[in-house]
PDB file of C-alpha atoms in Angstrom:
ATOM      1  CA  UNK A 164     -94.067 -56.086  29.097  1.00  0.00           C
ATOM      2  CA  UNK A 165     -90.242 -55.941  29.161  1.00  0.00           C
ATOM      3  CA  UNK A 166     -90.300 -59.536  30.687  1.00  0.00           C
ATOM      4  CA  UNK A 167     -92.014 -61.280  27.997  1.00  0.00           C
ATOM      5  CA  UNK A 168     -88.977 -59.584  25.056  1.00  0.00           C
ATOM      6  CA  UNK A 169     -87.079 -62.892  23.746  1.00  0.00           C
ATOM      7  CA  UNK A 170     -83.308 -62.516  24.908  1.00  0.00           C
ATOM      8  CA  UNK A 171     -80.391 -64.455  23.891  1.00  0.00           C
ATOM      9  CA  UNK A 172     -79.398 -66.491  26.711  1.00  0.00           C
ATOM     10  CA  UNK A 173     -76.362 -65.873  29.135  1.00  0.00           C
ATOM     11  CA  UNK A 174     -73.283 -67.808  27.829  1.00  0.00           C
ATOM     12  CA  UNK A 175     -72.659 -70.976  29.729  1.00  0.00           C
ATOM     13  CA  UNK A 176     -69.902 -72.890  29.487  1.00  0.00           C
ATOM     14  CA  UNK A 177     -70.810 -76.708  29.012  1.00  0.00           C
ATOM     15  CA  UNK A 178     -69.034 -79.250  30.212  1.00  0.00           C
ATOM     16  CA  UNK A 179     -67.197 -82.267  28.836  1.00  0.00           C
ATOM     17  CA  UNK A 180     -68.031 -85.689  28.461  1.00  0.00           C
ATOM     18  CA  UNK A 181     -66.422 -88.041  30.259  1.00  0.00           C
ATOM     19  CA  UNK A 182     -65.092 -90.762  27.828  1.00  0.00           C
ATOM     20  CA  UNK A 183     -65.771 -88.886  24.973  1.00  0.00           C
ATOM     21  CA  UNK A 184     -62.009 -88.626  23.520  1.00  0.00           C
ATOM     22  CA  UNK A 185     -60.603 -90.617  26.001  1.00  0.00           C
ATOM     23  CA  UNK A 186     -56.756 -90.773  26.580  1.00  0.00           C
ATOM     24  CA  UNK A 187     -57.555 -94.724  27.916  1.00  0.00           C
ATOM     25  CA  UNK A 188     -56.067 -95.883  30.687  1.00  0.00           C
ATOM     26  CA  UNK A 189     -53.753 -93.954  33.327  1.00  0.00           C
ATOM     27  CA  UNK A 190     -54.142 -91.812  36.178  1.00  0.00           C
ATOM     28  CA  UNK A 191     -56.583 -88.629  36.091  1.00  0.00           C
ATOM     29  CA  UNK A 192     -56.035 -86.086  38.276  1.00  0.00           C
ATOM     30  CA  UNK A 193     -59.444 -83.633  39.765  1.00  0.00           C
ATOM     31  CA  UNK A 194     -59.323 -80.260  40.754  1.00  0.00           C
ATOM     32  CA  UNK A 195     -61.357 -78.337  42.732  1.00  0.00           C
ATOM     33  CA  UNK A 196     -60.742 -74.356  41.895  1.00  0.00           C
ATOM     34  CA  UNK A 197     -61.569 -72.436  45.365  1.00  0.00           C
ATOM     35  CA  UNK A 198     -60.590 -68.726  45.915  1.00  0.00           C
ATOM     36  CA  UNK A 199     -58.196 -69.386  48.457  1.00  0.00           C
ATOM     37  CA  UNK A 200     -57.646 -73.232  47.756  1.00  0.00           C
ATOM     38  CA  UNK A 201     -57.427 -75.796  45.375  1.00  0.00           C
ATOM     39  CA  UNK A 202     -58.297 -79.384  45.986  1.00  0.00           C
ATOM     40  CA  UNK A 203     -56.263 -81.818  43.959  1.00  0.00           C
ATOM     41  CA  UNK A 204     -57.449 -85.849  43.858  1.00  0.00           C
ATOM     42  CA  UNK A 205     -55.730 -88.542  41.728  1.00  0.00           C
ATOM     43  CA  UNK A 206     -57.514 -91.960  40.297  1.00  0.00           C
ATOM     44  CA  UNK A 207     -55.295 -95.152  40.247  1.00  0.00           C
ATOM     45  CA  UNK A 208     -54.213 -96.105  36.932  1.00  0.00           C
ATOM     46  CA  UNK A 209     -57.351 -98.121  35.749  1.00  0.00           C
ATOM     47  CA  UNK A 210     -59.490 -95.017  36.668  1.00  0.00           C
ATOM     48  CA  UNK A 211     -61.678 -96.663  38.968  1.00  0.00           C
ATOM     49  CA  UNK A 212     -60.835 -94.696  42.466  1.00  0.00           C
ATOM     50  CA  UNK A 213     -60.146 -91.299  43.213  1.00  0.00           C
ATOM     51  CA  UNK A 214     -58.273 -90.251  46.589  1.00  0.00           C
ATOM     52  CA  UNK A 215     -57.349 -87.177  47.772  1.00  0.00           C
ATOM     53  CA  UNK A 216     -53.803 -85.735  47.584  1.00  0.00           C
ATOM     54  CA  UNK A 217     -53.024 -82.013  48.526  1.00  0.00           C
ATOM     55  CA  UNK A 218     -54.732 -78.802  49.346  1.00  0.00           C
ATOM     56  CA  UNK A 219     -53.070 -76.307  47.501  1.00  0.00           C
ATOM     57  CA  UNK A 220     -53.360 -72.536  48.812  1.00  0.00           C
ATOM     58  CA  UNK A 221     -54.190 -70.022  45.938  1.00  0.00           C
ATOM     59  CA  UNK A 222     -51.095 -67.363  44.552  1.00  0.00           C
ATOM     60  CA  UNK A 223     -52.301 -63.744  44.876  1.00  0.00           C
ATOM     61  CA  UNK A 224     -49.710 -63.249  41.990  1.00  0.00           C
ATOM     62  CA  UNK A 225     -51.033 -61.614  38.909  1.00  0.00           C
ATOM     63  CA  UNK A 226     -49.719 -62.627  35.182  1.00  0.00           C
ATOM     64  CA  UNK A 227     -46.699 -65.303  34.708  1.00  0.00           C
ATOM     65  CA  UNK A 228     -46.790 -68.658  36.438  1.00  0.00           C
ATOM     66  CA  UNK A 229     -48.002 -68.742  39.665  1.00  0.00           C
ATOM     67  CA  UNK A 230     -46.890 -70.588  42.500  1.00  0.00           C
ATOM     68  CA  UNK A 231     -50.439 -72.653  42.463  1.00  0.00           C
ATOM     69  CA  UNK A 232     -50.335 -73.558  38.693  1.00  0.00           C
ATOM     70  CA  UNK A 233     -46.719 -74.664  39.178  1.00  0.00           C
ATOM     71  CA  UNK A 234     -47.456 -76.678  41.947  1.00  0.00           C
ATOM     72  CA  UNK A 235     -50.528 -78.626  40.676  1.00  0.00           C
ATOM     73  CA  UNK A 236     -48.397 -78.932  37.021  1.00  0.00           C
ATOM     74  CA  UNK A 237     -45.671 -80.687  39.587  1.00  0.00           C
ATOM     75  CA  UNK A 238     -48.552 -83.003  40.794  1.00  0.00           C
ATOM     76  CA  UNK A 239     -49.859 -83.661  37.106  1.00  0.00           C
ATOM     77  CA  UNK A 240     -46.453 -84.820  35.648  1.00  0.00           C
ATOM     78  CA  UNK A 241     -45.232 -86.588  39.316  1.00  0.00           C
ATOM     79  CA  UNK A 242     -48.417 -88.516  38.270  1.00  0.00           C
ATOM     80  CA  UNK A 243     -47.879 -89.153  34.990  1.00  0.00           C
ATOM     81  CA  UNK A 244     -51.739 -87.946  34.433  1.00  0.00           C
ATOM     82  CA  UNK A 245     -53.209 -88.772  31.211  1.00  0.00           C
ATOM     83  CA  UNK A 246     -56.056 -86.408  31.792  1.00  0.00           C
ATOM     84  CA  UNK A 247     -57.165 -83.422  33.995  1.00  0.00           C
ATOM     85  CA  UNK A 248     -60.597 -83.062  35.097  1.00  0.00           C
ATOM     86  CA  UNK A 249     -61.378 -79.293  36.592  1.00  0.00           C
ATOM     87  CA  UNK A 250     -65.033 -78.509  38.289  1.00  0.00           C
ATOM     88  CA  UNK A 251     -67.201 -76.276  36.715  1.00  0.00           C
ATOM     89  CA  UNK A 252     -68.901 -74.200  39.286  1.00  0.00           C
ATOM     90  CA  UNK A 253     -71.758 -73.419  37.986  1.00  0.00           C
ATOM     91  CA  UNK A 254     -74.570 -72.055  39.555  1.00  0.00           C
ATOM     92  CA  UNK A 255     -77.958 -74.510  40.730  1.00  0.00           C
ATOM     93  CA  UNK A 256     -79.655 -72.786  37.682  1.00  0.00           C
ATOM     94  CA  UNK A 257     -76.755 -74.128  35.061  1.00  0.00           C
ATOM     95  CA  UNK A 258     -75.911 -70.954  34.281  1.00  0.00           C
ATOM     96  CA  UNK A 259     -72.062 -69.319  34.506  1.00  0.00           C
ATOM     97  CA  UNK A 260     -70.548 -66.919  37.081  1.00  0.00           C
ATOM     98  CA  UNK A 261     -67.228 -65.443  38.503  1.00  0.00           C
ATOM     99  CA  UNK A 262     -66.213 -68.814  39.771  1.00  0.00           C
ATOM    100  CA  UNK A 263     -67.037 -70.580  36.503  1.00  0.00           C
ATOM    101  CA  UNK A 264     -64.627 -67.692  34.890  1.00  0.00           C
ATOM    102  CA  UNK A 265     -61.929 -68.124  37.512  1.00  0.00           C
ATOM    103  CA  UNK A 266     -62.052 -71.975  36.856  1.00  0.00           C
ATOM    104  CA  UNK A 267     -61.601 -71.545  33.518  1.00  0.00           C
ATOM    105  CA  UNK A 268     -58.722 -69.153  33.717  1.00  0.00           C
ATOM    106  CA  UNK A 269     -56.877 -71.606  35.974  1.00  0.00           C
ATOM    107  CA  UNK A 270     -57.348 -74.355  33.716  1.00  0.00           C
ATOM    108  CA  UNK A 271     -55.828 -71.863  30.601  1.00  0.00           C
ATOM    109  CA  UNK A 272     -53.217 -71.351  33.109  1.00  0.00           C
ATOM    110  CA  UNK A 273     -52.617 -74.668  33.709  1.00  0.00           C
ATOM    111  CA  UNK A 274     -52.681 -76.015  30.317  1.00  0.00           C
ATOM    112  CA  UNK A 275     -49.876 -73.984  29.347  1.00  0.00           C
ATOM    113  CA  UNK A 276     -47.231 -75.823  31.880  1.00  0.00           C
ATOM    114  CA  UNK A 277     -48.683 -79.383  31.026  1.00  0.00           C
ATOM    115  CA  UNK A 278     -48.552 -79.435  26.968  1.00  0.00           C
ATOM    116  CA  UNK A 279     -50.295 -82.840  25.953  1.00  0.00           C
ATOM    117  CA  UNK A 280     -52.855 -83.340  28.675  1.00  0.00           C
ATOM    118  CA  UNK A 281     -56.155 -83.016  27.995  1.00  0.00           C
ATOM    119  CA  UNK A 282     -58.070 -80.795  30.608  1.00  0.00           C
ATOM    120  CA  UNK A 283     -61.407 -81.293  30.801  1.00  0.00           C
ATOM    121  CA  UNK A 284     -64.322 -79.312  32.450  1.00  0.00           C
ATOM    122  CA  UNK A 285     -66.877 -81.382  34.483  1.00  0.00           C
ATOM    123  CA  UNK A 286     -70.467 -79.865  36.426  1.00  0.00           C
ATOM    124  CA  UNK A 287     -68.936 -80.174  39.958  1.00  0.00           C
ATOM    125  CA  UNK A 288     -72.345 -78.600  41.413  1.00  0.00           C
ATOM    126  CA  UNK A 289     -72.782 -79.113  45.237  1.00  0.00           C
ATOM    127  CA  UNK A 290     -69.655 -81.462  45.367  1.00  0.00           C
ATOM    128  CA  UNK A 291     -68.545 -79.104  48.418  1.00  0.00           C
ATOM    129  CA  UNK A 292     -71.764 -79.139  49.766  1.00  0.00           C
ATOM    130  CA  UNK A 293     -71.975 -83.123  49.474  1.00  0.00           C
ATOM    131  CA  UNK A 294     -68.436 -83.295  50.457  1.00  0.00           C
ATOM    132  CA  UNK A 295     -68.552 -80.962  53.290  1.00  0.00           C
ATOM    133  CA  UNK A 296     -71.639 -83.344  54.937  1.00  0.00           C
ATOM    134  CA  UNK A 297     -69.378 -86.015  54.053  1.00  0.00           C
ATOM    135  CA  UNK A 298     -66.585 -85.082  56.404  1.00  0.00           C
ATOM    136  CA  UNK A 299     -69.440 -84.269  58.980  1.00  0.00           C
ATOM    137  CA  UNK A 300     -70.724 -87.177  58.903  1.00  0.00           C
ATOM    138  CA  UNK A 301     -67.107 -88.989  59.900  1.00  0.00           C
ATOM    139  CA  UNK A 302     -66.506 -86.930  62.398  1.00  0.00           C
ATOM    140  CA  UNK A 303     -64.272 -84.449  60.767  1.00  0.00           C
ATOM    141  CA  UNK A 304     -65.194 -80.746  61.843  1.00  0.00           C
ATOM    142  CA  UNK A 305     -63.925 -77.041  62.206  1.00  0.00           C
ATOM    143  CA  UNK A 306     -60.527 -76.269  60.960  1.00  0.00           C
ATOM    144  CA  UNK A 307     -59.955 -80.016  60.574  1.00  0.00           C
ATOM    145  CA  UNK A 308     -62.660 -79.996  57.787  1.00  0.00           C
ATOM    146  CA  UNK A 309     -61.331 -76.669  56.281  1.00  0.00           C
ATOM    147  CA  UNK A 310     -57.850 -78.224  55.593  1.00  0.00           C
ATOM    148  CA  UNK A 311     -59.269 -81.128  53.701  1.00  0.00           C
ATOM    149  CA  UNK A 312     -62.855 -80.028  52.309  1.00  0.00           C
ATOM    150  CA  UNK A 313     -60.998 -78.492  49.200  1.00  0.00           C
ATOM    151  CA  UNK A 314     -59.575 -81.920  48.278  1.00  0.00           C
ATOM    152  CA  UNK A 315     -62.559 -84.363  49.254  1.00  0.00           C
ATOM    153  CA  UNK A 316     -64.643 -82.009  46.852  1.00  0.00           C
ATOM    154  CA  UNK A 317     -62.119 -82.585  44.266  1.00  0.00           C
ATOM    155  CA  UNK A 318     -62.389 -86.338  44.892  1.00  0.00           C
ATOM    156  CA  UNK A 319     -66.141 -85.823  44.839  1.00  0.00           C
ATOM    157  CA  UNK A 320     -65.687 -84.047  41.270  1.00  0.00           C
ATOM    158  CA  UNK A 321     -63.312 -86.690  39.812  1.00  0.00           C
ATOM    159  CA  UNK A 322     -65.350 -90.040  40.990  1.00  0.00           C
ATOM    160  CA  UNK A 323     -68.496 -88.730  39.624  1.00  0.00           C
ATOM    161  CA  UNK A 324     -65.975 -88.097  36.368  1.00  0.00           C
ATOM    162  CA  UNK A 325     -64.568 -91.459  36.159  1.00  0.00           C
ATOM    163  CA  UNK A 326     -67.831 -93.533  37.411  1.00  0.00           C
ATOM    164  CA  UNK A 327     -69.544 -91.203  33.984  1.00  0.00           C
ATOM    165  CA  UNK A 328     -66.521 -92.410  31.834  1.00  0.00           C
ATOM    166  CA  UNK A 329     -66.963 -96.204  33.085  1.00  0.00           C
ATOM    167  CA  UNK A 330     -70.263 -96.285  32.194  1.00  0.00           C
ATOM    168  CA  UNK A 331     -69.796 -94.441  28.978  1.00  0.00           C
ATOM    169  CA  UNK A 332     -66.861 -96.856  28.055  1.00  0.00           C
ATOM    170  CA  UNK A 333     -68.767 -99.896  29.167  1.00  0.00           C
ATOM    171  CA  UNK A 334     -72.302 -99.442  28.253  1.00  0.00           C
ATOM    172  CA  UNK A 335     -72.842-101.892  24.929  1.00  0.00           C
ATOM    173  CA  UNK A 336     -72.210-100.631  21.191  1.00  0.00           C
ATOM    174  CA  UNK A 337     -75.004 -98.322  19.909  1.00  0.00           C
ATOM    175  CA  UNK A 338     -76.589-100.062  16.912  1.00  0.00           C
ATOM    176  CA  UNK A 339     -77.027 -98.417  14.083  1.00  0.00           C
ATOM    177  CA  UNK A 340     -81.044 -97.789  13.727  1.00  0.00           C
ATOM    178  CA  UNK A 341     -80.324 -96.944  10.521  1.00  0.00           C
ATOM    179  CA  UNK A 342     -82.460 -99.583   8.201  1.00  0.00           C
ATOM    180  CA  UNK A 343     -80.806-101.705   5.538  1.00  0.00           C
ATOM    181  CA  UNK A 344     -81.147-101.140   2.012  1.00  0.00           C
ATOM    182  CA  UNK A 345     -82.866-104.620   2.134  1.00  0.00           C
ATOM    183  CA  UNK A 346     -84.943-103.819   4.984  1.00  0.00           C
ATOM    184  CA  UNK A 347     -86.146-100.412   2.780  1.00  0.00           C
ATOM    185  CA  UNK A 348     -86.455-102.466  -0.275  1.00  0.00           C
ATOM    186  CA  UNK A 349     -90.146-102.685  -1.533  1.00  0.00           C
ATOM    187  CA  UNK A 350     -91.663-105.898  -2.409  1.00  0.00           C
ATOM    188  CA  UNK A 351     -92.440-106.340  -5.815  1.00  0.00           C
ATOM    189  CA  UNK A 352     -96.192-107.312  -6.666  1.00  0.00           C
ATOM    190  CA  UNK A 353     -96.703-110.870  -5.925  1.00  0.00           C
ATOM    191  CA  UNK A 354     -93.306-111.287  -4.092  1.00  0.00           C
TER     192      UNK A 354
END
């Protein structure tokens, strides 16, 4: 009986839109939050390609700035990024766990060393999986793959950002459904 009780559901965190507040154009950098590495990716400047660019390892350093914030903060302004873009690991089922709450906390983190960026949070689900078959699938395998998996799921997290954002940006002005007062006016009799 217990089942069929109506409960609130859990709190999920949703993610952004791409292009909705956009910076225009510049590079973007992605991030891929692991718990022992972070994969960083940067677009060129027109936002059409993301590449890979470091594997950062993960500070075990409570409180202050740690070593990994600083160093992906050091990427962000040697890049001149207009715009962060951080997966959002949520579960298959949408819903939020301890790796959507440490994703979050590293992009608080973050956004206190890098003042005037915008961080946004995009659904990276199965971008390591995808990425990891990826690197596979080139030949790239064992420890090889571990030192780069972190980034090519962070490129995997920012392309699917900025392809979003292109299309977004690009698709044609929504018209406005909304009928004229002419088109609401009614006839008069024998008009």
């Amino acid at each position: 009986m217990d089942e069929f009780v109506d409960r609130p559901p859990p709190r999920v965190r949703v993610p952004d839109r791409p292009g909705a507040d956009d910076p225009g154009s510049g590079r973007r950098i992605g991030i891929d939050v692991g718990s022992v590495r972070i994969g960083v990716a940067s677009s060129d400047p027109g936002g059409v390609l993301a590449t890979p660019v470091e594997t950062v390892a993960r500070s075990k350093a409570k409180g202050g700035a740690a070593e990994d914030v600083l160093r992906v903060a050091s990427i962000v302004a040697e890049y001149e990024a207009v715009e962060i873009v951080i997966g959002l690991p949520r579960t298959l089922r949408g819903e939020s766990g301890s790796a959507v709450k440490a994703a979050e906390g590293f992009a608080r983190a973050l956004g206190r060393h890098v003042s005037g960026v915008p961080i946004r949070m995009a659904d990276e689900r199965l971008t390591t999986v995808s990425a990891t078959r990826a690197l596979r699938d080139s030949g790239v395998r064992g420890k090889s793959q571990r030192a780069v998996i972190d980034q090519a799921a962070a490129v995997a997290i920012l392309q699917a950002w900025l392809d979003e954002r292109s299309a977004r940006l690009n698709a044609p002005e929504s018209t406005d459904s909304t009928p004229s007062e002419e088109q609401c006016r009614i006839p008069e009799v024998g008009e």
